[in-house]
C-alpha atoms as a PDB file:
ATOM      1  CA  MET A   1      68.084 151.287  66.926  1.00  0.00           C
ATOM      2  CA  LYS A   2      71.320 151.820  68.831  1.00  0.00           C
ATOM      3  CA  LYS A   3      69.592 154.494  70.926  1.00  0.00           C
ATOM      4  CA  ARG A   4      66.646 152.213  71.738  1.00  0.00           C
ATOM      5  CA  ILE A   5      68.967 149.398  72.808  1.00  0.00           C
ATOM      6  CA  ALA A   6      70.883 151.821  75.046  1.00  0.00           C
ATOM      7  CA  GLU A   7      67.604 153.109  76.536  1.00  0.00           C
ATOM      8  CA  PHE A   8      66.469 149.556  77.216  1.00  0.00           C
ATOM      9  CA  LEU A   9      69.761 148.584  78.866  1.00  0.00           C
ATOM     10  CA  VAL A  10      69.855 151.715  81.029  1.00  0.00           C
ATOM     11  CA  GLY A  11      66.219 151.215  82.064  1.00  0.00           C
ATOM     12  CA  LEU A  12      66.887 147.549  82.795  1.00  0.00           C
ATOM     13  CA  ALA A  13      69.938 148.393  84.924  1.00  0.00           C
ATOM     14  CA  PHE A  14      67.972 151.108  86.746  1.00  0.00           C
ATOM     15  CA  GLY A  15      65.037 148.797  87.437  1.00  0.00           C
ATOM     16  CA  LEU A  16      67.275 145.958  88.615  1.00  0.00           C
ATOM     17  CA  GLY A  17      69.149 148.392  90.841  1.00  0.00           C
ATOM     18  CA  LEU A  18      65.894 149.583  92.386  1.00  0.00           C
ATOM     19  CA  LEU A  19      64.803 145.988  93.005  1.00  0.00           C
ATOM     20  CA  LEU A  20      68.139 144.946  94.518  1.00  0.00           C
ATOM     21  CA  ALA A  21      68.214 148.047  96.738  1.00  0.00           C
ATOM     22  CA  GLY A  22      64.686 147.434  98.012  1.00  0.00           C
ATOM     23  CA  MET A  23      63.398 150.754  96.650  1.00  0.00           C
ATOM     24  CA  ALA A  24      60.396 149.007  95.064  1.00  0.00           C
ATOM     25  CA  ASP A  25      59.318 147.701  98.493  1.00  0.00           C
ATOM     26  CA  PRO A  26      57.126 150.374 100.132  1.00  0.00           C
ATOM     27  CA  GLY A  27      57.646 148.803 103.565  1.00  0.00           C
ATOM     28  CA  LYS A  28      61.421 149.213 103.241  1.00  0.00           C
ATOM     29  CA  VAL A  29      61.066 152.831 102.139  1.00  0.00           C
ATOM     30  CA  GLN A  30      58.633 153.661 104.926  1.00  0.00           C
ATOM     31  CA  GLY A  31      60.971 151.935 107.403  1.00  0.00           C
ATOM     32  CA  PHE A  32      63.742 154.253 106.239  1.00  0.00           C
ATOM     33  CA  LEU A  33      61.539 157.326 106.639  1.00  0.00           C
ATOM     34  CA  ASP A  34      60.243 156.279 110.084  1.00  0.00           C
ATOM     35  CA  LEU A  35      62.899 158.033 112.147  1.00  0.00           C
ATOM     36  CA  ALA A  36      60.835 157.928 115.348  1.00  0.00           C
ATOM     37  CA  GLY A  37      59.903 154.243 115.038  1.00  0.00           C
ATOM     38  CA  ASN A  38      61.709 151.129 113.859  1.00  0.00           C
ATOM     39  CA  TRP A  39      64.169 152.971 111.629  1.00  0.00           C
ATOM     40  CA  ASP A  40      65.885 151.004 108.834  1.00  0.00           C
ATOM     41  CA  PRO A  41      68.983 152.982 107.741  1.00  0.00           C
ATOM     42  CA  SER A  42      69.944 150.651 104.877  1.00  0.00           C
ATOM     43  CA  LEU A  43      68.515 152.906 102.166  1.00  0.00           C
ATOM     44  CA  ALA A  44      70.923 155.650 103.253  1.00  0.00           C
ATOM     45  CA  PHE A  45      73.703 153.564 101.672  1.00  0.00           C
ATOM     46  CA  VAL A  46      71.679 153.306  98.465  1.00  0.00           C
ATOM     47  CA  MET A  47      71.169 157.069  98.368  1.00  0.00           C
ATOM     48  CA  GLY A  48      74.808 157.719  99.212  1.00  0.00           C
ATOM     49  CA  GLY A  49      75.865 155.426  96.386  1.00  0.00           C
ATOM     50  CA  ALA A  50      73.480 157.167  93.993  1.00  0.00           C
ATOM     51  CA  ILE A  51      74.842 160.580  94.971  1.00  0.00           C
ATOM     52  CA  ALA A  52      78.430 159.388  94.466  1.00  0.00           C
ATOM     53  CA  VAL A  53      77.686 157.943  91.024  1.00  0.00           C
ATOM     54  CA  SER A  54      75.718 161.061  90.037  1.00  0.00           C
ATOM     55  CA  PHE A  55      78.528 163.341  91.198  1.00  0.00           C
ATOM     56  CA  PHE A  56      80.999 161.761  88.785  1.00  0.00           C
ATOM     57  CA  ALA A  57      78.439 161.367  85.983  1.00  0.00           C
ATOM     58  CA  PHE A  58      77.507 165.066  86.141  1.00  0.00           C
ATOM     59  CA  ALA A  59      81.199 166.038  86.263  1.00  0.00           C
ATOM     60  CA  VAL A  60      81.777 164.126  83.026  1.00  0.00           C
ATOM     61  CA  ALA A  61      78.551 165.432  81.444  1.00  0.00           C
ATOM     62  CA  ARG A  62      79.457 169.080  82.149  1.00  0.00           C
ATOM     63  CA  ARG A  63      82.589 168.707  80.037  1.00  0.00           C
ATOM     64  CA  ARG A  64      80.727 167.280  77.041  1.00  0.00           C
ATOM     65  CA  THR A  65      78.651 169.106  74.439  1.00  0.00           C
ATOM     66  CA  THR A  66      76.948 165.992  73.074  1.00  0.00           C
ATOM     67  CA  ALA A  67      75.691 162.822  74.706  1.00  0.00           C
ATOM     68  CA  TRP A  68      77.496 159.538  74.050  1.00  0.00           C
ATOM     69  CA  LEU A  69      74.822 158.540  71.531  1.00  0.00           C
ATOM     70  CA  GLY A  70      75.048 161.861  69.684  1.00  0.00           C
ATOM     71  CA  GLY A  71      72.103 163.815  71.099  1.00  0.00           C
ATOM     72  CA  ALA A  72      72.331 167.261  72.611  1.00  0.00           C
ATOM     73  CA  MET A  73      73.578 167.385  76.198  1.00  0.00           C
ATOM     74  CA  GLN A  74      70.762 168.787  78.313  1.00  0.00           C
ATOM     75  CA  LEU A  75      71.696 169.598  81.896  1.00  0.00           C
ATOM     76  CA  PRO A  76      69.695 171.692  84.353  1.00  0.00           C
ATOM     77  CA  THR A  77      70.883 175.297  84.443  1.00  0.00           C
ATOM     78  CA  SER A  78      68.601 176.897  87.019  1.00  0.00           C
ATOM     79  CA  ARG A  79      69.944 177.295  90.535  1.00  0.00           C
ATOM     80  CA  ASP A  80      66.875 179.160  91.814  1.00  0.00           C
ATOM     81  CA  ILE A  81      65.165 177.862  94.931  1.00  0.00           C
ATOM     82  CA  ASP A  82      61.669 179.275  94.675  1.00  0.00           C
ATOM     83  CA  ARG A  83      58.277 178.593  96.225  1.00  0.00           C
ATOM     84  CA  ARG A  84      57.281 176.148  93.482  1.00  0.00           C
ATOM     85  CA  LEU A  85      60.430 174.066  94.007  1.00  0.00           C
ATOM     86  CA  VAL A  86      60.037 173.979  97.788  1.00  0.00           C
ATOM     87  CA  LEU A  87      56.323 173.149  97.665  1.00  0.00           C
ATOM     88  CA  GLY A  88      56.866 170.507  94.994  1.00  0.00           C
ATOM     89  CA  SER A  89      59.670 168.940  97.015  1.00  0.00           C
ATOM     90  CA  LEU A  90      57.513 168.891 100.133  1.00  0.00           C
ATOM     91  CA  MET A  91      54.631 167.299  98.250  1.00  0.00           C
ATOM     92  CA  PHE A  92      56.995 164.705  96.759  1.00  0.00           C
ATOM     93  CA  GLY A  93      58.409 163.857 100.186  1.00  0.00           C
ATOM     94  CA  VAL A  94      55.021 163.586 101.853  1.00  0.00           C
ATOM     95  CA  GLY A  95      53.692 161.428  99.020  1.00  0.00           C
ATOM     96  CA  TRP A  96      56.785 159.229  99.139  1.00  0.00           C
ATOM     97  CA  GLY A  97      56.401 158.797 102.895  1.00  0.00           C
ATOM     98  CA  LEU A  98      52.686 158.028 102.739  1.00  0.00           C
ATOM     99  CA  ALA A  99      52.741 155.663  99.777  1.00  0.00           C
ATOM    100  CA  GLY A 100      56.280 154.289 100.060  1.00  0.00           C
ATOM    101  CA  PHE A 101      56.764 154.788  96.328  1.00  0.00           C
ATOM    102  CA  CYS A 102      58.412 157.366  94.141  1.00  0.00           C
ATOM    103  CA  PRO A 103      57.974 157.270  90.347  1.00  0.00           C
ATOM    104  CA  GLY A 104      60.789 154.910  89.292  1.00  0.00           C
ATOM    105  CA  PRO A 105      60.232 152.265  91.954  1.00  0.00           C
ATOM    106  CA  ALA A 106      56.461 152.452  91.389  1.00  0.00           C
ATOM    107  CA  ILE A 107      56.912 151.509  87.738  1.00  0.00           C
ATOM    108  CA  VAL A 108      59.205 148.652  88.753  1.00  0.00           C
ATOM    109  CA  ALA A 109      56.665 147.508  91.373  1.00  0.00           C
ATOM    110  CA  ILE A 110      53.857 147.584  88.785  1.00  0.00           C
ATOM    111  CA  GLY A 111      55.909 145.129  86.758  1.00  0.00           C
ATOM    112  CA  ALA A 112      56.157 142.949  89.856  1.00  0.00           C
ATOM    113  CA  GLY A 113      52.348 142.952  90.181  1.00  0.00           C
ATOM    114  CA  HIS A 114      51.824 145.362  93.104  1.00  0.00           C
ATOM    115  CA  TRP A 115      48.375 146.941  92.599  1.00  0.00           C
ATOM    116  CA  GLN A 116      49.231 149.653  95.135  1.00  0.00           C
ATOM    117  CA  ALA A 117      51.988 150.828  92.819  1.00  0.00           C
ATOM    118  CA  ALA A 118      49.496 151.049  89.950  1.00  0.00           C
ATOM    119  CA  LEU A 119      47.208 153.142  92.147  1.00  0.00           C
ATOM    120  CA  PHE A 120      50.160 155.365  93.026  1.00  0.00           C
ATOM    121  CA  ALA A 121      51.061 155.746  89.330  1.00  0.00           C
ATOM    122  CA  LEU A 122      47.468 156.711  88.464  1.00  0.00           C
ATOM    123  CA  ALA A 123      47.464 159.315  91.236  1.00  0.00           C
ATOM    124  CA  MET A 124      50.849 160.576  90.024  1.00  0.00           C
ATOM    125  CA  LEU A 125      49.574 160.911  86.452  1.00  0.00           C
ATOM    126  CA  GLY A 126      46.492 162.742  87.741  1.00  0.00           C
ATOM    127  CA  GLY A 127      48.723 165.130  89.691  1.00  0.00           C
ATOM    128  CA  MET A 128      50.865 165.721  86.602  1.00  0.00           C
ATOM    129  CA  ALA A 129      47.735 166.488  84.569  1.00  0.00           C
ATOM    130  CA  LEU A 130      46.534 168.938  87.231  1.00  0.00           C
ATOM    131  CA  HIS A 131      49.956 170.588  87.239  1.00  0.00           C
ATOM    132  CA  ASP A 132      49.814 170.993  83.466  1.00  0.00           C
ATOM    133  CA  LEU A 133      46.320 172.477  83.681  1.00  0.00           C
ATOM    134  CA  ALA A 134      47.414 174.899  86.403  1.00  0.00           C
ATOM    135  CA  GLY A 135      50.456 175.875  84.309  1.00  0.00           C
ATOM    136  CA  ARG A 136      48.287 176.700  81.297  1.00  0.00           C
ATOM    137  CA  ARG A 137      45.768 178.753  83.246  1.00  0.00           C
ATOM    138  CA  PRO A 138      47.676 182.080  83.322  1.00  0.00           C
ATOM    139  CA  ALA A 139      48.344 181.821  79.576  1.00  0.00           C
ATOM    140  CA  ARG A 140      44.608 181.495  78.880  1.00  0.00           C
ATOM    141  CA  VAL A 141      43.808 184.471  81.088  1.00  0.00           C
ATOM    142  CA  ALA A 142      46.498 186.571  79.406  1.00  0.00           C
ATOM    143  CA  ALA A 143      45.301 185.557  75.928  1.00  0.00           C
ATOM    144  CA  ALA A 144      41.603 186.233  76.638  1.00  0.00           C
ATOM    145  CA  PRO A 145      40.228 189.436  75.046  1.00  0.00           C
ATOM    146  CA  GLU A 146      39.091 192.136  77.449  1.00  0.00           C
END
């Protein structure tokens, strides 16, 4: 129960932060990404703040072996920059620029009644399903009898 309450409070704080920062407003996000047009730099402060908070949070997390609620500490260990990472990052950026949503703000915007965010989330789930199918494909080929 303690874990669920913590998850709820963290999710609530995250969602409120996204709303206050304007990240759930696709027009604000697209204004930030429109460097050649009517550029709105205000989200740069949001991202800078997020990077600063994350820097200290990761520094604390690297020194711990267990999470504050007792679970295993799971931090990314890979430092490889490969084709999959670059292509995935490019696809994420293009999708973010076109739709004005990324996953967290889209979920917040769904709660605020934006149908476009629901459409984005459906497309995102479809892309995740396709990724899973593509990831399983080599295993099926390798397991198939010759």
